[in-house]
mmCIF file of C-alpha atoms in Angstrom:
data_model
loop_
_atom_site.group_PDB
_atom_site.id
_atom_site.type_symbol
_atom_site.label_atom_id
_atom_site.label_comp_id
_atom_site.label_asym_id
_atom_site.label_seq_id
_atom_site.Cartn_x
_atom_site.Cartn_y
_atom_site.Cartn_z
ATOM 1 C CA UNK A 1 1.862 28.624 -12.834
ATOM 2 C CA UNK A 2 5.604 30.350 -14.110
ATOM 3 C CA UNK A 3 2.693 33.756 -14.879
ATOM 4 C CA UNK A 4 2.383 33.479 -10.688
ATOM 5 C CA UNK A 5 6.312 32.433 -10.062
ATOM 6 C CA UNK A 6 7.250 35.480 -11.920
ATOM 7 C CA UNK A 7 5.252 37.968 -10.260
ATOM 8 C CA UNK A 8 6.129 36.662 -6.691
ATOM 9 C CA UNK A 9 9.770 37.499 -8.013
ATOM 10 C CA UNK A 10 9.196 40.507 -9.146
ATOM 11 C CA UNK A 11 7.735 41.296 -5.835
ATOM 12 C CA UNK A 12 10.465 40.800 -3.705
ATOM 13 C CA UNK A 13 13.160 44.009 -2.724
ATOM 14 C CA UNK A 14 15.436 44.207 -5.680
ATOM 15 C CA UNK A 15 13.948 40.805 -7.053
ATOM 16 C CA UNK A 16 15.506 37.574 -5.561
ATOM 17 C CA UNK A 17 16.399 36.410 -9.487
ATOM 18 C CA UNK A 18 18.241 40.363 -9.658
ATOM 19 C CA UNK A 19 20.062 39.352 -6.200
ATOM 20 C CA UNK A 20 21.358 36.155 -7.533
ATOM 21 C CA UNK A 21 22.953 37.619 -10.121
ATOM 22 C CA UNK A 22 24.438 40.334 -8.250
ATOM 23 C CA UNK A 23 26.017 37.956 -5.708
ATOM 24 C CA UNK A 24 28.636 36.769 -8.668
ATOM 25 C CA UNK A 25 29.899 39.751 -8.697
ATOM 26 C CA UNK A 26 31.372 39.007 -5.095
ATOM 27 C CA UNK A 27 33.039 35.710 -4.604
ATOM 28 C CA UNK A 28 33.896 35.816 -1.205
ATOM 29 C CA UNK A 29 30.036 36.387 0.123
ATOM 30 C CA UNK A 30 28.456 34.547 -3.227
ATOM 31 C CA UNK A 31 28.000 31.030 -1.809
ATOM 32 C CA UNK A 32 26.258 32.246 1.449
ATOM 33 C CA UNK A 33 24.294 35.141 -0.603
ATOM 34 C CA UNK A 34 23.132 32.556 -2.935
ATOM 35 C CA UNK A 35 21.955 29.933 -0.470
ATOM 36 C CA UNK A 36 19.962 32.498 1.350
ATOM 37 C CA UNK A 37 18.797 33.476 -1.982
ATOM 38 C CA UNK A 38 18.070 30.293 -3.024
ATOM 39 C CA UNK A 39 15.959 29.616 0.107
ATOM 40 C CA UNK A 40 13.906 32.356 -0.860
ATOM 41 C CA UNK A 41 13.359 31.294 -3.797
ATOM 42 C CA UNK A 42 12.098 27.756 -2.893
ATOM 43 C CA UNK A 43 9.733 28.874 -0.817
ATOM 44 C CA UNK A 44 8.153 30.635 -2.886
ATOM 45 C CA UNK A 45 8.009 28.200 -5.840
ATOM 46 C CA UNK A 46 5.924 26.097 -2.969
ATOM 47 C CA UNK A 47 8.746 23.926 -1.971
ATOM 48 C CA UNK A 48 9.718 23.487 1.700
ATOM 49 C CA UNK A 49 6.528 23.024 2.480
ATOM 50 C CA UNK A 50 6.452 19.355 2.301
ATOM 51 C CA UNK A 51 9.360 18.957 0.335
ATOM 52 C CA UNK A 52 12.697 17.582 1.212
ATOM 53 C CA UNK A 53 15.436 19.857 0.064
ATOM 54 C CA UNK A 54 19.450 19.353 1.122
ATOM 55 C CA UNK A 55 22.488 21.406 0.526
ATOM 56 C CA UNK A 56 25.049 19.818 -1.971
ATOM 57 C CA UNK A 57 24.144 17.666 -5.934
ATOM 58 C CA UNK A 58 21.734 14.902 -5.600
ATOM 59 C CA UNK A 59 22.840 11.493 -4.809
ATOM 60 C CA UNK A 60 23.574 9.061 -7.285
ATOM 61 C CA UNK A 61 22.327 5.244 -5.703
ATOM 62 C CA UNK A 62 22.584 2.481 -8.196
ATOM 63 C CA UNK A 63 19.323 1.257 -9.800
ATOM 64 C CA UNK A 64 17.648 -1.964 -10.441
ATOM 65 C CA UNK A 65 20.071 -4.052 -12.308
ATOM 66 C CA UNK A 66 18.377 -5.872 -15.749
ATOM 67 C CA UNK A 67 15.419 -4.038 -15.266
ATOM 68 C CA UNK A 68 12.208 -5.339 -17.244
ATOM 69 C CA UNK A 69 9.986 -2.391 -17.628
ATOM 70 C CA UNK A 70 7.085 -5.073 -19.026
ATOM 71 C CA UNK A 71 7.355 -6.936 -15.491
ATOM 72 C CA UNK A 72 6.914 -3.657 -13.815
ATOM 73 C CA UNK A 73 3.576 -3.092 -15.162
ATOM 74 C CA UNK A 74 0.302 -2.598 -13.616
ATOM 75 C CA UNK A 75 -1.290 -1.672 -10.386
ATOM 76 C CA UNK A 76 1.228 -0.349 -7.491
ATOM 77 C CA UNK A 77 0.128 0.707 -4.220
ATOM 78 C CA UNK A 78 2.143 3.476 -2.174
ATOM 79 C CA UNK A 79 2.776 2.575 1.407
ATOM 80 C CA UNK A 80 5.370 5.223 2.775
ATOM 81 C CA UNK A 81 6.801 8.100 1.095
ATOM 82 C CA UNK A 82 9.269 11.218 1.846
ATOM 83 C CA UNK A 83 5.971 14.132 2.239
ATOM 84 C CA UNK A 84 5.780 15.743 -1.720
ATOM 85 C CA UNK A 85 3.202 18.879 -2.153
ATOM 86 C CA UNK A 86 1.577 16.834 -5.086
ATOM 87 C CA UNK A 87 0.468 14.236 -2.788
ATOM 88 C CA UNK A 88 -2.190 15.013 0.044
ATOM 89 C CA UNK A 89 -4.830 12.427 -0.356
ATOM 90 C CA UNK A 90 -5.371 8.625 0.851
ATOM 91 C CA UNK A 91 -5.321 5.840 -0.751
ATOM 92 C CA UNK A 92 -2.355 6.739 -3.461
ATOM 93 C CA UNK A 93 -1.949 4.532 -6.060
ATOM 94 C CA UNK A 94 -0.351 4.419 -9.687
ATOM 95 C CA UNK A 95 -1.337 1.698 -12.633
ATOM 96 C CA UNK A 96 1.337 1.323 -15.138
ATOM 97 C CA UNK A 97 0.408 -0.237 -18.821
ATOM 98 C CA UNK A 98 1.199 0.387 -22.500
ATOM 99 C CA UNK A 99 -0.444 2.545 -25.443
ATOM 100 C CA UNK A 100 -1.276 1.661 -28.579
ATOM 101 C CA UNK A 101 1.592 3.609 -29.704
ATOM 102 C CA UNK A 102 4.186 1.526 -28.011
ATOM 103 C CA UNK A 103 4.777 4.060 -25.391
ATOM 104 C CA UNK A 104 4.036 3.711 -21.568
ATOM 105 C CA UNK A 105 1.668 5.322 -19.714
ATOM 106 C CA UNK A 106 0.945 5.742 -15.708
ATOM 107 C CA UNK A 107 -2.506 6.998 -14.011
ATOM 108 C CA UNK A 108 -2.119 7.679 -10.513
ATOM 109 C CA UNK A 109 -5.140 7.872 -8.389
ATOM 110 C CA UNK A 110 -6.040 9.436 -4.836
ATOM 111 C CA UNK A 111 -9.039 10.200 -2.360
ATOM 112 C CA UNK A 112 -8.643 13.526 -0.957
ATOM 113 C CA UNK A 113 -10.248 14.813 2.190
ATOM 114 C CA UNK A 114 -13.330 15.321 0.869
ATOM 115 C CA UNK A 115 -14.053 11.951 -0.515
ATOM 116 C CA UNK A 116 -13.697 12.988 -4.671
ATOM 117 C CA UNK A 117 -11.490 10.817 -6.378
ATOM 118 C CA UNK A 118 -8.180 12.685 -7.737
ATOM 119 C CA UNK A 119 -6.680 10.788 -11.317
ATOM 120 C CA UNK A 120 -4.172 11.795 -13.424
ATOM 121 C CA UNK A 121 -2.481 10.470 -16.567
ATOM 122 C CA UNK A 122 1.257 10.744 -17.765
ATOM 123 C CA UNK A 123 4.044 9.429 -19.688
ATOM 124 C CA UNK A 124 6.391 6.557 -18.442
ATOM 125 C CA UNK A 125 9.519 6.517 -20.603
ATOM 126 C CA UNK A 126 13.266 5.513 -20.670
ATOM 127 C CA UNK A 127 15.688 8.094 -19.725
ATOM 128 C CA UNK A 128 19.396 5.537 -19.810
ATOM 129 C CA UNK A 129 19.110 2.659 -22.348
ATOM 130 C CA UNK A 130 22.201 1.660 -20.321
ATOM 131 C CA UNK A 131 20.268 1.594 -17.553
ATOM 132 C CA UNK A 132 17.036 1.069 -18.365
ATOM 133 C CA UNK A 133 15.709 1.512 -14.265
ATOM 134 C CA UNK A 134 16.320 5.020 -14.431
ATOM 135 C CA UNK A 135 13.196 5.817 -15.748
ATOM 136 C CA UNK A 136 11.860 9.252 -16.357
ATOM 137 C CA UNK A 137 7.886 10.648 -15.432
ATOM 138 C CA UNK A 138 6.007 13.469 -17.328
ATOM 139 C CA UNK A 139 2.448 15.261 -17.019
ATOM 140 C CA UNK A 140 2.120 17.528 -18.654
ATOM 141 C CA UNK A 141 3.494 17.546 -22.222
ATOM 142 C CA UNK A 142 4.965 20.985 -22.265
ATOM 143 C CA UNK A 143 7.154 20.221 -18.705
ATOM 144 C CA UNK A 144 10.523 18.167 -18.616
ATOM 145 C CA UNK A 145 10.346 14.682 -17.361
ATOM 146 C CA UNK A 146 11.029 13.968 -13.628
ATOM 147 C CA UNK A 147 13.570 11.347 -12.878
ATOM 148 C CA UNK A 148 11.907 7.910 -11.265
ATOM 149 C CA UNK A 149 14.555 5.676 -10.507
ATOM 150 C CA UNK A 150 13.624 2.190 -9.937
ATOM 151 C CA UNK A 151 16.448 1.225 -7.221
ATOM 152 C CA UNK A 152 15.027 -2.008 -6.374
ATOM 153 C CA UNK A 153 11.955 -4.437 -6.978
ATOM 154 C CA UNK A 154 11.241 -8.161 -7.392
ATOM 155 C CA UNK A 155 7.913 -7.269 -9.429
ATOM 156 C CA UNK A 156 5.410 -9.408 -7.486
ATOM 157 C CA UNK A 157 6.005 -7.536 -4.171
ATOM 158 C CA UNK A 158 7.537 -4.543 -3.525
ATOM 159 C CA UNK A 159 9.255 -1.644 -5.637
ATOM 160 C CA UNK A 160 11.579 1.630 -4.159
ATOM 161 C CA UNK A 161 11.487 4.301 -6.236
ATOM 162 C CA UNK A 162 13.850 7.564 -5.616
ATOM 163 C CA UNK A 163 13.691 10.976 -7.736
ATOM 164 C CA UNK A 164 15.775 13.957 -7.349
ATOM 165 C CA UNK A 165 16.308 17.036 -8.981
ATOM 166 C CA UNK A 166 19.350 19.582 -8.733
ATOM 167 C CA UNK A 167 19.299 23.524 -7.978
ATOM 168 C CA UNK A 168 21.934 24.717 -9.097
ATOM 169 C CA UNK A 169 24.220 22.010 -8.060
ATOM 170 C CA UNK A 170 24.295 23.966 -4.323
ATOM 171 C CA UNK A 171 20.373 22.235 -3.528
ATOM 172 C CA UNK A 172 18.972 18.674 -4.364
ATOM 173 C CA UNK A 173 14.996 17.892 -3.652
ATOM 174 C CA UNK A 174 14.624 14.312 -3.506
ATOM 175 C CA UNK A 175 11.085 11.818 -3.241
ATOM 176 C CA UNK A 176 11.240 8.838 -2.312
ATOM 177 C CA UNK A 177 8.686 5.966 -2.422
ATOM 178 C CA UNK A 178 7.802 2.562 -0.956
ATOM 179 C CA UNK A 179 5.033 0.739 -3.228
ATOM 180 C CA UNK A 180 3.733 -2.469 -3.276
ATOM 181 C CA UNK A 181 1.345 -4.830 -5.422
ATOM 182 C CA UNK A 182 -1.222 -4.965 -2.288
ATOM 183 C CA UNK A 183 -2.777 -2.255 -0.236
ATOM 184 C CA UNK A 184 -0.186 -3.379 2.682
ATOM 185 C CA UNK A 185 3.235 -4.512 3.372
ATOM 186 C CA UNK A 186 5.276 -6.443 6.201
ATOM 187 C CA UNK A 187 6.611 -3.573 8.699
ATOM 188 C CA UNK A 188 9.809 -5.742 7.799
ATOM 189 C CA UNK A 189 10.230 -5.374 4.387
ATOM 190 C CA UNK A 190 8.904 -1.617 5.054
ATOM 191 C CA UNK A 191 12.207 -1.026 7.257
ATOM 192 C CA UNK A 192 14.816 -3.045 4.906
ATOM 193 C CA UNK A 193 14.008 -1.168 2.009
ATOM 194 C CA UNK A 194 13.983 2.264 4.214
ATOM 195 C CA UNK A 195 17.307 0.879 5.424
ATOM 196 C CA UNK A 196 18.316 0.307 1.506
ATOM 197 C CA UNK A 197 17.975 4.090 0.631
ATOM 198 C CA UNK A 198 19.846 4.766 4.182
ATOM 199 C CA UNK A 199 22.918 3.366 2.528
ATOM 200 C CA UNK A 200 22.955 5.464 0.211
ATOM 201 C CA UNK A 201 23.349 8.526 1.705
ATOM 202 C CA UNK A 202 19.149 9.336 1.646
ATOM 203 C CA UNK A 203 17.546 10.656 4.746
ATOM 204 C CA UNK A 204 14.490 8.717 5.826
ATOM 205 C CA UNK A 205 13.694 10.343 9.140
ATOM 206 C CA UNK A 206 10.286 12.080 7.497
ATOM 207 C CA UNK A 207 8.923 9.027 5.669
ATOM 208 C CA UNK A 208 5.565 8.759 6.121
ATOM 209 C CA UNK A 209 2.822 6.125 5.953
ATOM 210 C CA UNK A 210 -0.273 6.346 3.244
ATOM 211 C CA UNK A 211 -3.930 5.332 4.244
ATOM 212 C CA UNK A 212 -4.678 2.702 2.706
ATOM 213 C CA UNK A 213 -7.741 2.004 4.496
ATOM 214 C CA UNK A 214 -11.442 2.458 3.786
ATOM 215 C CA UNK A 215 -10.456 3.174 -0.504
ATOM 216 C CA UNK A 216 -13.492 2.753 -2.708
ATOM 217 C CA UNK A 217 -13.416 -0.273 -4.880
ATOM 218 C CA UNK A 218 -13.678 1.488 -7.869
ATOM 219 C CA UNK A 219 -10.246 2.818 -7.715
#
């Protein structure tokens, strides 16, 4: 994946990366320079196209207070999200449990178009023994962790997850997810937790609903 990001750079008039660094060399047109820049540069690391990406730092919305990581466990199923390039199947759903080792794992499951199951297996793990909702999400082993905050569940029901990562302090891409313990949820408690992340300064206007209709019962 960086082999192709680094030829796509390399590609570009002068090199976007080269341009960046130029553009500190002028103060007065850096900020604008960079932005454009920066847009670039998104775009061709694949986001925009799904993605939701903001000027300014991400936002900081308080988390699940005395979170229980062991309640949390098990099978969630997503019912709206903010659209993500990783996710383009129906029928999304993640199953949280621990490893032999003591650590936490999570496999999250989808049907794409064509009917073939998608799976996938990471690592769950504590990111702010302070604050033990802000949780943190890896795949692959040789990646960093993605944030997955926990801002608010009662366990048996329903759980809103938010995750955002900085560019350079002047972008923030941020997820979002609605899950639940059953295939569906009350458009009510859909809306009041879309309302919760409102509050808080996150733009819900592209949330989207996931099929949940139709899934094979072997997922």
């Amino acid at each position: 994946m960086w082999l192709k990001i680094s030829k796509q750079l390399q590609s570009c008039p002068g090199g976007v990366l080269h341009q960046m660094s130029i553009s500190r060399l002028h103060p007065g047109t850096a900020m604008l320079g960079t932005a454009v820049q920066l847009s670039v540069l998104l775009s061709l690391l694949g986001f925009g196209k799904g993605q939701m990406f903001h000027m300014g730092p991400c936002p900081d919305p308080p988390v699940q207070e005395d979170f229980d990581i062991n309640q949390y466990l098990g099978k969630w199923y997503e019912i709206e999200k903010l659209p993500s390039s990783f996710e383009k199947g129906s029928c999304i759903q993640a199953n949280y449990s621990l490893k032999e080792n003591g650590k936490f794992k999570v496999i999250n499951k989808e049907m794409l178009s064509n009917g073939k199951i998608n799976e996938v297996e990471g690592e769950l793990m504590h990111m702010d023994v302070k604050e033990p909702a802000k949780l943190g999400v890896r795949f692959n082993w040789f990646m960093p962790s993605a944030p997955y905050w926990v801002i608010s569940t009662d366990y048996e029901n329903y759980s809103l997850v938010y995750s955002c990562t900085n560019i350079l302090w002047l972008f923030h891409i941020d997820y979002a997810w609605i899950i639940s313990r059953a295939p569906e949820m009350h458009p009510e408690t859909v809306e009041h937790l879309k309302s919760v992340l409102q509050s808080y300064k996150i733009d819900t206007d592209k949330m989207m609903p996931t099929d949940q209709d139709n899934c094979p019962p072997e997922m």
